[in-house]
Each structure stands twice: as structure tokens, then as C-alpha cells.
């Protein structure tokens, strides 16, 4: 990955992983870390399908700001202190079942995640969210950190300290 372009590595990471880490905050200010499978579409948005029984879902319904991270698997990381990762601050928008995109998003989600996603679609407590990315950072190693800017946060600006 040393000579690869950051945008290529980031896209590969997003396409290659199946779950993202979620950081939510409750109405009382209590933070919560979790994870969930996701769908990423070319528009730059992420979609998650989560149970209202989960703490992170209750937080998202009350507070639409969420931080997410997709990070390379430890087993495929040569340096544990510099795992490749992308982080976003997002606004979570619930997509109701009567929304025109609801079924097509869940069809794509099920295609990506298999039979279990189809079973979850039948449960009444599951909620579909679109996560609109507002800001982001991508790290692909020591000295290789980038602030994401531009349309769909697709411009990688090298971050420097000092």
C-alpha cells in the first residue's frame, strides 16, 4: 500500500470491509461505541439497518450526529499502530418504509450481507438510516493522514503537524 494513491486505498477499504464502528451520544450525554454492517453507495452515503432495541439506534433517533470509522482488519495490518482507517462525522437520517428508496437500499443491503439481512427485514423493530458524511479523515500509515474535503469528501488533503 506504500505507493498507492490515498483515494484508491480508501475506496478499497470501504468496499472491502463489511462493518463500521459507530460512536453515538445519548440525550444524557453518555457516549456509546458499537458496530454494525453497512452499505455504501456511489453517492458517498452510508446506510445502516439497526434494531431499536440497540442503544446506538435509540441514540440516533434522539441525536442525529454520529461518528463512524471503518478500519483495516488487525490480521492484515503490518503495523498495529498505523492501521489504515477512515473516519467520518455524519448526520443520521431515518428512511421510513414508505420512502421511494427504502426497498432498493434494503435490496442492495441484503445482496451485500446475505440471508440474515433478509430475515432482519421482516422484524418490526429495525430502522434504516442514511448517514450523510459531513467531515472526514483518512489515515493509511505514519505520516499519511488526510483531511477529506470537496464534493462527497472526495478530495484528500495531506495533514501536516506543527
Coordinates of C-alpha atoms in Angstrom, one line a residue:
X1 CA 0.0 0.0 0.0
X2 CA 3.0 2.3 0.2
X3 CA 2.9 3.8 -3.3
X4 CA -0.9 3.7 -3.8
X5 CA -3.0 6.8 -4.0
X6 CA -5.0 7.6 -0.9
X7 CA -8.3 7.7 -2.7
X8 CA -7.7 4.2 -4.2
X9 CA -6.7 2.8 -0.8
X10 CA -9.7 4.4 0.9
X11 CA -12.2 3.1 -1.7
X12 CA -10.7 -0.4 -1.4
X13 CA -11.0 -0.2 2.4
X14 CA -14.7 0.9 2.3
X15 CA -15.5 -1.7 -0.4
X16 CA -13.6 -4.5 1.4
X17 CA -14.9 -4.2 4.9
X18 CA -18.5 -5.1 5.9
X19 CA -19.0 -3.4 9.2
X20 CA -18.3 0.1 10.6
X21 CA -17.7 1.3 14.1
X22 CA -20.3 3.7 15.4
X23 CA -19.9 6.4 18.1
X24 CA -23.2 7.8 19.3
X25 CA -24.2 10.0 22.2
X26 CA -27.4 9.7 24.3
X27 CA -29.6 12.6 25.4
X28 CA -27.9 12.5 28.8
X29 CA -24.5 12.9 27.1
X30 CA -23.4 9.3 27.6
X31 CA -21.2 8.1 24.8
X32 CA -21.7 4.6 23.3
X33 CA -19.4 2.6 20.9
X34 CA -20.8 -0.1 18.7
X35 CA -20.6 -1.6 15.3
X36 CA -22.9 -2.6 12.5
X37 CA -22.8 -3.9 8.9
X38 CA -23.2 -1.1 6.3
X39 CA -24.0 -0.4 2.7
X40 CA -22.0 2.3 0.9
X41 CA -23.4 3.8 -2.3
X42 CA -21.6 5.8 -5.0
X43 CA -23.3 9.0 -3.8
X44 CA -21.0 8.8 -0.8
X45 CA -23.7 7.9 1.7
X46 CA -23.6 5.0 4.1
X47 CA -26.7 3.1 5.1
X48 CA -27.2 1.1 8.2
X49 CA -30.2 -1.1 9.3
X50 CA -30.3 -1.4 13.0
X51 CA -32.7 -2.6 15.8
X52 CA -34.5 -0.1 18.0
X53 CA -33.6 -2.4 20.9
X54 CA -29.9 -1.4 20.4
X55 CA -28.5 1.6 22.4
X56 CA -26.9 3.1 19.3
X57 CA -30.3 3.2 17.5
X58 CA -32.1 4.9 20.4
X59 CA -29.2 7.4 20.4
X60 CA -29.5 8.0 16.7
X61 CA -33.3 8.6 16.9
X62 CA -32.6 11.3 19.6
X63 CA -29.4 12.8 18.3
X64 CA -28.6 12.6 14.6
X65 CA -24.9 13.3 14.9
X66 CA -22.8 10.2 14.7
X67 CA -19.1 9.4 14.2
X68 CA -18.2 6.3 12.2
X69 CA -14.9 4.5 11.4
X70 CA -14.0 1.8 9.0
X71 CA -10.7 0.2 9.9
X72 CA -8.5 -2.4 8.4
X73 CA -8.5 -5.8 10.0
X74 CA -5.8 -6.4 12.6
X75 CA -4.8 -9.7 10.9
X76 CA -3.9 -7.9 7.7
X77 CA -2.2 -4.9 9.2
X78 CA 1.6 -5.0 9.2
X79 CA 1.9 -2.2 11.9
X80 CA -0.7 -2.2 14.7
X81 CA 0.0 1.4 15.5
X82 CA -0.8 2.6 12.0
X83 CA -3.9 0.7 10.8
X84 CA -5.5 2.0 7.7
X85 CA -8.8 3.7 8.6
X86 CA -11.3 6.3 7.5
X87 CA -13.4 8.3 9.9
X88 CA -16.4 10.5 9.3
X89 CA -18.7 12.7 11.2
X90 CA -22.2 12.1 9.8
X91 CA -25.8 13.2 10.2
X92 CA -28.1 10.2 10.5
X93 CA -31.4 10.5 8.7
X94 CA -34.1 7.8 9.2
X95 CA -35.5 6.5 5.9
X96 CA -39.1 5.4 6.6
X97 CA -40.6 2.3 4.9
X98 CA -42.8 4.4 2.6
X99 CA -39.8 6.3 1.2
X100 CA -39.2 5.7 -2.5
X101 CA -35.6 4.4 -1.9
X102 CA -36.3 2.2 1.1
X103 CA -36.8 -1.1 -0.7
X104 CA -33.9 -0.6 -3.2
X105 CA -31.5 0.3 -0.4
X106 CA -32.5 -2.8 1.6
X107 CA -32.3 -4.9 -1.6
X108 CA -28.7 -3.8 -2.1
X109 CA -28.0 -4.2 1.6
X110 CA -29.3 -7.8 1.5
X111 CA -27.3 -8.5 -1.6
X112 CA -24.2 -7.4 0.2
X113 CA -24.9 -9.1 3.6
X114 CA -26.9 -12.2 2.6
X115 CA -29.7 -14.2 4.0
X116 CA -29.6 -12.8 7.6
X117 CA -30.3 -9.3 6.2
X118 CA -33.5 -10.7 4.6
X119 CA -34.6 -12.1 7.9
X120 CA -34.0 -8.8 9.7
X121 CA -36.1 -7.0 7.1
X122 CA -39.1 -8.9 8.5
X123 CA -38.6 -7.7 12.0
X124 CA -40.7 -4.6 13.0
X125 CA -38.0 -3.0 15.3
X126 CA -35.4 -2.5 12.6
X127 CA -34.8 1.1 11.3
X128 CA -33.0 2.2 8.1
X129 CA -30.7 5.2 8.4
X130 CA -28.8 7.1 5.7
X131 CA -25.6 8.5 7.1
X132 CA -24.7 11.8 5.4
X133 CA -21.0 12.4 5.7
X134 CA -20.1 15.9 6.9
X135 CA -16.4 15.7 7.5
X136 CA -13.7 13.0 7.4
X137 CA -10.2 11.9 7.9
X138 CA -8.3 9.1 6.2
X139 CA -5.1 7.5 7.6
X140 CA -3.1 5.0 5.7
X141 CA 0.1 4.9 7.8
X142 CA 2.6 7.0 9.7
X143 CA 2.8 10.5 8.1
X144 CA 0.0 9.6 5.7
X145 CA -3.0 11.3 7.2
X146 CA -5.5 13.2 5.0
X147 CA -8.4 15.6 5.7
X148 CA -11.3 14.8 3.4
X149 CA -12.8 17.8 1.6
X150 CA -14.7 18.7 -1.6
X151 CA -17.8 17.1 -3.1
X152 CA -18.7 13.9 -1.3
X153 CA -15.5 14.4 0.7
X154 CA -13.5 13.0 -2.2
X155 CA -10.5 15.4 -2.1
X156 CA -7.6 14.1 0.0
X157 CA -5.6 17.0 1.6
X158 CA -2.4 15.8 3.3
X159 CA -2.5 16.7 7.0
X160 CA 0.7 18.1 8.5
X161 CA 1.5 18.9 12.1
X162 CA 3.3 21.9 13.5

